[in-house]
CSV table of C-alpha atoms in Angstrom, one decimal:
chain,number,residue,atom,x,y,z
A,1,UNK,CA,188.1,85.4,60.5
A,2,UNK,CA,190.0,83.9,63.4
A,3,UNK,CA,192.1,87.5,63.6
A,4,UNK,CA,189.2,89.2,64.0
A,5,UNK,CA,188.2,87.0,67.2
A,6,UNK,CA,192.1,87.1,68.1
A,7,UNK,CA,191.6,90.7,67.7
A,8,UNK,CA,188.1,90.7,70.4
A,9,UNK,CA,189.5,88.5,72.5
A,10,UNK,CA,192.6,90.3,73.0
A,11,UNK,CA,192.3,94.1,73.5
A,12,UNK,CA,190.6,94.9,76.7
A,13,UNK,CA,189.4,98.1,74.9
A,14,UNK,CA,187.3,97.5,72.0
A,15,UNK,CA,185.9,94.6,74.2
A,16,UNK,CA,184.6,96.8,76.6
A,17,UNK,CA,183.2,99.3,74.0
A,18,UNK,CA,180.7,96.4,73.4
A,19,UNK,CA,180.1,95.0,76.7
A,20,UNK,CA,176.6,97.1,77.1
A,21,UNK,CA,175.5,97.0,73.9
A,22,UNK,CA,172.3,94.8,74.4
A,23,UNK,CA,170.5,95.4,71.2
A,24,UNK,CA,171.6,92.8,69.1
A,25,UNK,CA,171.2,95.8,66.2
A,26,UNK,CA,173.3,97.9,67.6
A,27,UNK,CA,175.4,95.0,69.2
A,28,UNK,CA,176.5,94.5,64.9
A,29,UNK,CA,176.9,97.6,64.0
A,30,UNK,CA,179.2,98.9,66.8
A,31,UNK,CA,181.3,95.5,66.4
A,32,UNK,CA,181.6,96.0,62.5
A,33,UNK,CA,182.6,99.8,63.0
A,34,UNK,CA,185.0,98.9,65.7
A,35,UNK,CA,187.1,96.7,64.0
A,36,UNK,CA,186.6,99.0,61.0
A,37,UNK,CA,188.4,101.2,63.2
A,38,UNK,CA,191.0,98.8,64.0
A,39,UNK,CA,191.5,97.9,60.5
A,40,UNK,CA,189.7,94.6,60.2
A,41,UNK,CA,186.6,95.2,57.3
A,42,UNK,CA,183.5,93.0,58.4
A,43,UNK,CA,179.5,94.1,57.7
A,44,UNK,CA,177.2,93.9,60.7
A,45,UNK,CA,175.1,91.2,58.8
A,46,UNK,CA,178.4,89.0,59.4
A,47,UNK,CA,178.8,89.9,63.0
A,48,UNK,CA,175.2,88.8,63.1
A,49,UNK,CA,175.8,85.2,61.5
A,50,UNK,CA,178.9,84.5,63.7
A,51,UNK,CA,176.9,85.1,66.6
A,52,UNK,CA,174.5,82.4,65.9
A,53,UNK,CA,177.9,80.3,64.4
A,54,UNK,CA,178.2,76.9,65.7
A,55,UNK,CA,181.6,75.4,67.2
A,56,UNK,CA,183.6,76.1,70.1
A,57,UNK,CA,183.5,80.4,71.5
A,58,UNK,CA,185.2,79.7,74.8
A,59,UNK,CA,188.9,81.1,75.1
A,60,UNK,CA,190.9,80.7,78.1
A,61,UNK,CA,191.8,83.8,79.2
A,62,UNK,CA,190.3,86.4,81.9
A,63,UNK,CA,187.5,88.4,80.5
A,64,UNK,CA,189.8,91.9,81.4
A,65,UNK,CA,188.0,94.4,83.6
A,66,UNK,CA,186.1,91.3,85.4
A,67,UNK,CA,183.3,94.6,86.7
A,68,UNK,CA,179.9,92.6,85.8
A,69,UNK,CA,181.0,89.5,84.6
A,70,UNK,CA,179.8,86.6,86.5
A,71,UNK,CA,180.2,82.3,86.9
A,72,UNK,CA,178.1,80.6,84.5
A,73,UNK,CA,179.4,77.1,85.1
A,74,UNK,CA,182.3,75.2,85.9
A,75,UNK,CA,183.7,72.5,84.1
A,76,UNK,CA,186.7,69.6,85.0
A,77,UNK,CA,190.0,69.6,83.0
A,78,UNK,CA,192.2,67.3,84.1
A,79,UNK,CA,191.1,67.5,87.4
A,80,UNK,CA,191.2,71.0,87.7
A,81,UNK,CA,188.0,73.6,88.0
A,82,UNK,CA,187.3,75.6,84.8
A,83,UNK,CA,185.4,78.8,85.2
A,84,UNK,CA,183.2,79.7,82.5
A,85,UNK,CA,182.1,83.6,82.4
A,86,UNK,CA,179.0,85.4,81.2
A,87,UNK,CA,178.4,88.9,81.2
A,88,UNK,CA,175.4,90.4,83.4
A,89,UNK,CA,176.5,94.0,83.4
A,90,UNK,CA,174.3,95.6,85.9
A,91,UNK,CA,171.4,93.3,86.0
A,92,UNK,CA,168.7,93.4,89.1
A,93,UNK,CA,169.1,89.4,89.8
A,94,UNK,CA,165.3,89.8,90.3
A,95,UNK,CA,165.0,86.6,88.8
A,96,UNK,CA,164.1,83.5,91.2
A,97,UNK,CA,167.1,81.4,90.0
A,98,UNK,CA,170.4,81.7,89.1
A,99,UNK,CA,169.6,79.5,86.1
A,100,UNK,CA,167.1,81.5,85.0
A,101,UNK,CA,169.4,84.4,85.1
A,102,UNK,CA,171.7,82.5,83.1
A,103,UNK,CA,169.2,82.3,80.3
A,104,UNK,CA,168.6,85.8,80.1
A,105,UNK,CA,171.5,86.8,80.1
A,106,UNK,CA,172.5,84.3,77.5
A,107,UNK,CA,170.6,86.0,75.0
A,108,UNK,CA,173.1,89.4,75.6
A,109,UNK,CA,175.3,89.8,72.1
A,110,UNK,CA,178.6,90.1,73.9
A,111,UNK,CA,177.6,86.3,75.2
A,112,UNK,CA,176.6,84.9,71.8
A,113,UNK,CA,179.8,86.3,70.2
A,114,UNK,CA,182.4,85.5,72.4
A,115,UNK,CA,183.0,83.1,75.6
A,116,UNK,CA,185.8,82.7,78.5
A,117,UNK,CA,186.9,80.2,80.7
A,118,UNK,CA,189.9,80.6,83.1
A,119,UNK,CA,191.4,78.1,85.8
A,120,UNK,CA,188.8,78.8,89.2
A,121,UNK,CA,192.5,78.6,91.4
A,122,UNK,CA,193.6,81.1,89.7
A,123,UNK,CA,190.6,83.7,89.4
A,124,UNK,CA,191.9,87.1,91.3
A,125,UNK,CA,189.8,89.3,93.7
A,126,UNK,CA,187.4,92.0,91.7
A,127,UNK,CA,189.0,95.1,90.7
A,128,UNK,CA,187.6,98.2,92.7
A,129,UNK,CA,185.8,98.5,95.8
A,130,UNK,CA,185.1,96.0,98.3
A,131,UNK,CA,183.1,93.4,97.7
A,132,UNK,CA,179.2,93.4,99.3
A,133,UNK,CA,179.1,92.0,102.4
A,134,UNK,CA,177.3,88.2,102.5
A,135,UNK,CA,175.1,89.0,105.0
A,136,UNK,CA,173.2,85.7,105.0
A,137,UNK,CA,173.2,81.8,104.0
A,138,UNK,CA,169.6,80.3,103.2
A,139,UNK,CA,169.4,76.6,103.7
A,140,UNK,CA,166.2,74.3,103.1
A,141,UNK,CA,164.8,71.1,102.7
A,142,UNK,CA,163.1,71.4,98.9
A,143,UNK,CA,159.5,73.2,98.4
A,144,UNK,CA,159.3,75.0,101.9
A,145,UNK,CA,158.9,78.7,101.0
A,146,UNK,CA,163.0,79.2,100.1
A,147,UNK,CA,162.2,80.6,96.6
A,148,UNK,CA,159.4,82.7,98.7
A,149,UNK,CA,162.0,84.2,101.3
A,150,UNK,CA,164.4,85.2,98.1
A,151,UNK,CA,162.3,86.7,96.1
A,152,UNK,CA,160.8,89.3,99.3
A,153,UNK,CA,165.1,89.9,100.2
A,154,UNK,CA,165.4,90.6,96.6
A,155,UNK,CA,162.8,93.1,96.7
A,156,UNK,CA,164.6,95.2,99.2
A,157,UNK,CA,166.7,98.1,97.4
A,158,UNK,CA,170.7,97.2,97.7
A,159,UNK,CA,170.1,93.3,98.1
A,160,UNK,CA,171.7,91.2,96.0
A,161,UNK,CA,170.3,87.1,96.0
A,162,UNK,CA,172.0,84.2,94.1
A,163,UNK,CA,169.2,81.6,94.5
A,164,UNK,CA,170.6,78.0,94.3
A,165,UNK,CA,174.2,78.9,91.2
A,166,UNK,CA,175.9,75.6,90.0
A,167,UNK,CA,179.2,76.9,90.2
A,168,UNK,CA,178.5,76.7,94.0
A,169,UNK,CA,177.3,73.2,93.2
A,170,UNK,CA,179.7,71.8,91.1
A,171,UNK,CA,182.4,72.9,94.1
A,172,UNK,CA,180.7,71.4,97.0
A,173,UNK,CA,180.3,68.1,95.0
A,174,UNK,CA,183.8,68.3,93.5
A,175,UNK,CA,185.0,65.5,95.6
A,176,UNK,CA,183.1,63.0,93.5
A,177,UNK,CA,184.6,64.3,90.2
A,178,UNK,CA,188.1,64.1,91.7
A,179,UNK,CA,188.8,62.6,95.3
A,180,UNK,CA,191.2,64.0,96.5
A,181,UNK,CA,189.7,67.5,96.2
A,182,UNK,CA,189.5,68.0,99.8
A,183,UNK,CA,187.7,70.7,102.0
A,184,UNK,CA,190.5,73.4,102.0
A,185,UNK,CA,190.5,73.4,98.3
A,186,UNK,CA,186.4,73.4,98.1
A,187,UNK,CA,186.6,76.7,101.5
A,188,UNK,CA,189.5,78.3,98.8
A,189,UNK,CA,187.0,78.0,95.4
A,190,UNK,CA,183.7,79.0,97.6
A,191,UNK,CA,185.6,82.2,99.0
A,192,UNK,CA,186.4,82.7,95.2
A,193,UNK,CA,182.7,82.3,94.0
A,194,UNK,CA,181.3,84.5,96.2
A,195,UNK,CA,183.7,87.3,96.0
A,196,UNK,CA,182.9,87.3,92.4
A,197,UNK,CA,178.9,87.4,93.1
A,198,UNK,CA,179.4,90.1,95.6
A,199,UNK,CA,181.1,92.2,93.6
A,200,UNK,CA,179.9,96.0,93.6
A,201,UNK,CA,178.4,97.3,90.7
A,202,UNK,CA,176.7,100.2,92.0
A,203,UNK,CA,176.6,102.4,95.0
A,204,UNK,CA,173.1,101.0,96.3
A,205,UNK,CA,174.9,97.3,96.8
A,206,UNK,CA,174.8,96.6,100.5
A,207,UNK,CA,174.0,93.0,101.4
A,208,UNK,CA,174.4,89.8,99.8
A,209,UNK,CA,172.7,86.4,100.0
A,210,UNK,CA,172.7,82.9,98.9
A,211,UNK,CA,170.5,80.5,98.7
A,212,UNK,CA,171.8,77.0,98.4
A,213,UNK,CA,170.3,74.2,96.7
A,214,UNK,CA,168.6,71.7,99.1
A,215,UNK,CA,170.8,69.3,99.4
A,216,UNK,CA,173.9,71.0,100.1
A,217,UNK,CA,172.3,70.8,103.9
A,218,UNK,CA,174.8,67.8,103.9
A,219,UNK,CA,177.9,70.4,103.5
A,220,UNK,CA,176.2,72.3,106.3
A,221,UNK,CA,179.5,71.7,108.1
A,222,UNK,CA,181.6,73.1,105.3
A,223,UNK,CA,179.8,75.9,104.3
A,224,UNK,CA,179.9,77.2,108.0
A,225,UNK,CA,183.2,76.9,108.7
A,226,UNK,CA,184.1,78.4,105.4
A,227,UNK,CA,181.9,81.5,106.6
A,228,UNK,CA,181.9,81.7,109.9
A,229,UNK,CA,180.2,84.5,111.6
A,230,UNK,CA,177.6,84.8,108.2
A,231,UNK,CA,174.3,84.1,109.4
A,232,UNK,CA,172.3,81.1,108.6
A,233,UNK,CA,168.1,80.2,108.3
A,234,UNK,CA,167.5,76.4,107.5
A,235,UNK,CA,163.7,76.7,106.2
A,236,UNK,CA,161.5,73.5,106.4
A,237,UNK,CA,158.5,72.2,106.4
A,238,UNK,CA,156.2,69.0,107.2
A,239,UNK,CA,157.9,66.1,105.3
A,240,UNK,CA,154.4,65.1,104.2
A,241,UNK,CA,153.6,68.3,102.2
A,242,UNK,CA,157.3,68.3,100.8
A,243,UNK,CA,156.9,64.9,99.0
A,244,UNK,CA,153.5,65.4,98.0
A,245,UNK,CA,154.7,68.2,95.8
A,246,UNK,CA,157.9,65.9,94.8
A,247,UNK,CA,155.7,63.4,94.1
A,248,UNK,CA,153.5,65.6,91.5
A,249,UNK,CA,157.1,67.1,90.1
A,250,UNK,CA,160.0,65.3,91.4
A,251,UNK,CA,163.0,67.6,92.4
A,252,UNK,CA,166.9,66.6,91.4
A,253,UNK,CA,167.7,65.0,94.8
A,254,UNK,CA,164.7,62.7,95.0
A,255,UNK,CA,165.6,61.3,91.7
A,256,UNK,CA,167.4,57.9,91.6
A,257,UNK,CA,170.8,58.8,90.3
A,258,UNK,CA,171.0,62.5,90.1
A,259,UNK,CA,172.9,63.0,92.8
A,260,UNK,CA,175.2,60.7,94.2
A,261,UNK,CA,173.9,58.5,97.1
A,262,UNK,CA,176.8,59.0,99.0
A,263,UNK,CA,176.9,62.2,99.1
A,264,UNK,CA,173.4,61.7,101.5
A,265,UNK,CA,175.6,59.5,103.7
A,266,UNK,CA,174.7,55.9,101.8
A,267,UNK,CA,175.7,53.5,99.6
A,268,UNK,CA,175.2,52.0,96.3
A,269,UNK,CA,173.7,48.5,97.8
A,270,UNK,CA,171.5,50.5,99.7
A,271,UNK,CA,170.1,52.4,96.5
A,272,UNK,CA,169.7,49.1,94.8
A,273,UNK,CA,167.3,47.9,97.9
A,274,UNK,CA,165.4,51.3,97.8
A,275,UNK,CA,162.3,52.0,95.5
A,276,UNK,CA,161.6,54.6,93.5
A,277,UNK,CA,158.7,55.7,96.3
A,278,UNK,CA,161.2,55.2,99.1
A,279,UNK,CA,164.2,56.5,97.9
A,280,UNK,CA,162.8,60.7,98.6
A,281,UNK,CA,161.7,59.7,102.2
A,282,UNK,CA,165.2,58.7,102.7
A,283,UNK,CA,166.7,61.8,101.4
A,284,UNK,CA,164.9,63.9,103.1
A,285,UNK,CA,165.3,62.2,106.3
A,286,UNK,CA,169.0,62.1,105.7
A,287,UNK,CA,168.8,66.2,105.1
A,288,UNK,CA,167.0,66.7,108.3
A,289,UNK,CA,169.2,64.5,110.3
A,290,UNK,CA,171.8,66.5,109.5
A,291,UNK,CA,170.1,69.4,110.7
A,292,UNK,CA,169.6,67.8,114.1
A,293,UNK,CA,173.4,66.7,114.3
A,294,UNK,CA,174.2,70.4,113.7
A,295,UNK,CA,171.6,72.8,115.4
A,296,UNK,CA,173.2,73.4,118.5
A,297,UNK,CA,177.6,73.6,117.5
A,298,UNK,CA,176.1,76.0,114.4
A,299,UNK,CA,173.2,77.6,116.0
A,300,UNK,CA,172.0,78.0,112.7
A,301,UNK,CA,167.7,79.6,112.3
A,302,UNK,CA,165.1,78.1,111.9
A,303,UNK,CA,161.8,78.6,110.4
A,304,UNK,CA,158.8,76.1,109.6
A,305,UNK,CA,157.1,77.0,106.3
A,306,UNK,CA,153.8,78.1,108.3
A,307,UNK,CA,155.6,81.2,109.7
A,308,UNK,CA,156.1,82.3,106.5
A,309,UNK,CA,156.1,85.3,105.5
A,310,UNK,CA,156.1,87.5,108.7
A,311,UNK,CA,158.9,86.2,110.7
A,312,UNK,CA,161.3,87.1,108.0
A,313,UNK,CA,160.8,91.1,108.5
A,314,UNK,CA,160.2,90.2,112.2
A,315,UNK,CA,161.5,93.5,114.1
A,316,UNK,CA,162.9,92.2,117.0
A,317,UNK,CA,163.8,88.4,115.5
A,318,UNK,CA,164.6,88.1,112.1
A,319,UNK,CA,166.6,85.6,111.2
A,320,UNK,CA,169.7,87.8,109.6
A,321,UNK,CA,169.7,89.9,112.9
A,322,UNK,CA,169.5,92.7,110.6
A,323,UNK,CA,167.4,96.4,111.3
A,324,UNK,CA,165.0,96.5,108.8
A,325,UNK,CA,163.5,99.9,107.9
A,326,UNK,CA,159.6,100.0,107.2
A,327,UNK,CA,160.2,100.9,103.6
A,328,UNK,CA,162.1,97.8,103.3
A,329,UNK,CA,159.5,95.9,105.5
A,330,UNK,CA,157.2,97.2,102.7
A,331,UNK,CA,159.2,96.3,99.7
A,332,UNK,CA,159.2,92.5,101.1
A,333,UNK,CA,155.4,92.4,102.1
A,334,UNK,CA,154.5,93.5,98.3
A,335,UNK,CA,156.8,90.3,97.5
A,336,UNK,CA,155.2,88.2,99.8
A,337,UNK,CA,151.6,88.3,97.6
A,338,UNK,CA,153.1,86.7,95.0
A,339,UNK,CA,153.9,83.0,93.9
A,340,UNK,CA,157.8,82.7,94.0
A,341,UNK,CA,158.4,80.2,91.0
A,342,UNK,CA,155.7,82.6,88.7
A,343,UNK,CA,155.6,86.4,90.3
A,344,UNK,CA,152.3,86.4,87.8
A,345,UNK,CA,150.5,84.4,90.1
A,346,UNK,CA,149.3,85.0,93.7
A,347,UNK,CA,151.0,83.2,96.3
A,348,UNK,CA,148.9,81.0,98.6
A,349,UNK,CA,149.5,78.7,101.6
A,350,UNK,CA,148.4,75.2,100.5
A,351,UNK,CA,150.0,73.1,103.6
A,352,UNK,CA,145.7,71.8,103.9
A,353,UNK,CA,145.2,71.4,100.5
A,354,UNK,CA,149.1,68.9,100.6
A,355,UNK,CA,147.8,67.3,104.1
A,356,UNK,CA,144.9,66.1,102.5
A,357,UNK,CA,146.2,64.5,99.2
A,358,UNK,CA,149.0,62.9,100.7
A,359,UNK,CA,148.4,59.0,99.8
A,360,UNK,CA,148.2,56.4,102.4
A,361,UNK,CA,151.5,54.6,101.4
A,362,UNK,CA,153.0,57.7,101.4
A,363,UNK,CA,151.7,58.4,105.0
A,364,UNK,CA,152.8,55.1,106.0
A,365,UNK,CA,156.7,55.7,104.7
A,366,UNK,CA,156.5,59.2,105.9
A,367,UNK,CA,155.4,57.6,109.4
A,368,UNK,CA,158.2,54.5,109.2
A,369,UNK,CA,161.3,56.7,107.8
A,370,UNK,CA,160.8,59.7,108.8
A,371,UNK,CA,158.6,60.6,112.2
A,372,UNK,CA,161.6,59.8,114.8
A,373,UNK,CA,163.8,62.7,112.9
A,374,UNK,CA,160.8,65.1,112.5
A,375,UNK,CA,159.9,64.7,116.3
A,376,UNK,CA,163.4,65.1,117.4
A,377,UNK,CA,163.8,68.2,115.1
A,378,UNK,CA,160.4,69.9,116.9
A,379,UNK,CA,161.3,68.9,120.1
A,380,UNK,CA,165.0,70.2,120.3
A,381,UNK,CA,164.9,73.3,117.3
A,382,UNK,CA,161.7,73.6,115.8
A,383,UNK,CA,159.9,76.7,115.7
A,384,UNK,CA,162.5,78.6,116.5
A,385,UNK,CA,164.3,81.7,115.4
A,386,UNK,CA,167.6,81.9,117.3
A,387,UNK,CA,170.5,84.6,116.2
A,388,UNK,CA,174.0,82.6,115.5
């Protein structure tokens, strides 16, 4: 059995018979008739079981003609950044998350069957033509319309959106996995990353964009200087409203733990003094601060949740300084009806409905922690859309 997988794993050629085979049927009986061909004798009921086999699929080794493969994760060996593929052929991305696109796509034959993983360092640049251009870099604070503002640039023909990818993640926060990974080596892996997301897969690709997860406002600096020149929108909202929906389903950064407290510029004494109630005010403050120390040498966008959803196809001031036409204006209006996280439900502004269940001792930390930064941010770059 293992030659047959030597055999898969090895010739570029019968692997890419397969690769678009996404009925798991069909998926078997091509397989079996391939290898029948290459004189390895194997039913499609087999091909079936090993897909569902337990143990160890990943190989290290370059998945060949790289054209639609994509990051699923990465992963530290010896202090060095494994890349683990998955195969989206020519998929939409209309999916809110990159996670979620990971579980579709994790379902696809090819990636129940067989499984690479190959050094990040040593990843080349996709075969063919030039990658799509990153054409903007969406930054937020958590639960401020970021989901919203993908989904209605997904919607537009040619646009390509990664919403919030762990690879990206895992490289930002690589320093805490090995120290001395420093920020040339995390600019080198992020070039990598997004070369492979931009990669062209048909004619119609034109723009790409990535959302980041919240609190990789902290690498703001980074990210920046790794793209300069890409345009940037750093989405919030009233600090209020963004814990009052953290408080009814906690996000990853205002959990205790999940990420590391230094990575928000503290310590671990000061996380032993803060409550579980407190600890979110301080994160958030910490996110927005950052955006304050930065607005003006980055002259990054901004937008406030309540300008949502028309100052994002503004004509003369959108935040990507891009030409929309009115059928794209259209294609991101139809977007903007519907509820980002479930596209089966409408979409509704509820900043009233979070004013007026915000507690009083949330208030009162909202009000102690957090008013000085918010009023500095209004003052000096709130409300404003700006082009870099």
């Amino acid at each position: 059995m293992e030659t047959i997988f030597e055999l898969l794993y090895d010739n570029d050629l019968l692997r890419r018979e397969l690769l678009d085979n996404f009925i798991p049927e069909a998926f078997d009986r091509k397989t079996a008739a391939l290898l029948k061909q290459s004189g390895r004798s194997i039913s499609a009921p087999r091909i079936k079981e090993l897909r569902f086999r337990s143990g160890d699929r990943l190989r290290q080794h370059l998945p060949g003609d790289m054209k639609g493969w994509f990051p699923k994760k990465i992963s530290w060996q010896q202090h060095r950044p494994m890349l683990e593929w998955i195969y989206f052929g020519r998929s939409d991305f209309s999916a809110p998350f990159y996670d979620q696109m990971l579980l579709r796509h994790g379902q696809n034959p090819i990636n129940q069957l067989l499984g690479f993983t190959s050094p990040l360092d040593l990843v080349p640049k996709p075969e063919g033509p030039a990658p799509v251009p990153l054409s903007g870099l969406i930054f937020h604070i958590s639960r401020c319309g970021s989901t919203l503002v993908s989904q209605m640039l997904s919607a537009v023909n040619g646009h390509r959106v990664i919403s919030e990818p762990g690879p990206v993640d895992a490289v930002l926060r690589g320093r805490f996995r090995d120290p001395s990974v420093g920020d040339d080596l995390r600019a080198q892996w992020l070039k990598r990353l997004v070369n492979i997301f931009g990669q062209r897969l048909t004619p119609r690709d034109r723009r790409l964009f990535i959302k980041l997860d919240a609190w990789h406002m902290m690498a703001l600096p980074l990210i920046h200087r790794t793209f300069p020149g890409v345009p940037i929108l750093f989405l919030y909202r009233h600090p209020l409203e963004v814990l009052v929906s953290h408080e009814r389903k906690p996000g990853r950064h205002t959990v205790p733990g999940e990420i590391p407290v230094e990575w928000f510029g503290g310590t671990k004494m000061q996380l032993k003094d803060m409550g579980l109630d407190t600890y979110p005010v301080w994160v958030l403050e910490s996110m927005l601060n950052t955006a304050c120390d930065h607005a003006e040498s980055i002259r990054f966008s901004s937008m406030d949740y309540a300008q949502l959803p028309e100052s994002l196809w503004a004509i003369d001031n959108n935040p990507f300084g891009l030409n929309f036409s009115d059928g794209e204006i259209q294609s991101m209006k139809a977007a903007s009806g519907y509820y980002s996280k479930d596209p089966g439900r409408r979409f509704r502004n509820d900043t009233r409905e979070k004013q007026k269940s915000a507690g009083v001792k949330l208030r009162g930390l909202v009000k102690k922690m957090m008013l000085p930064t918010w009023e500095k941010w209004l003052e000096s770059h709130g409300n404003r859309i700006r082009q870099p």
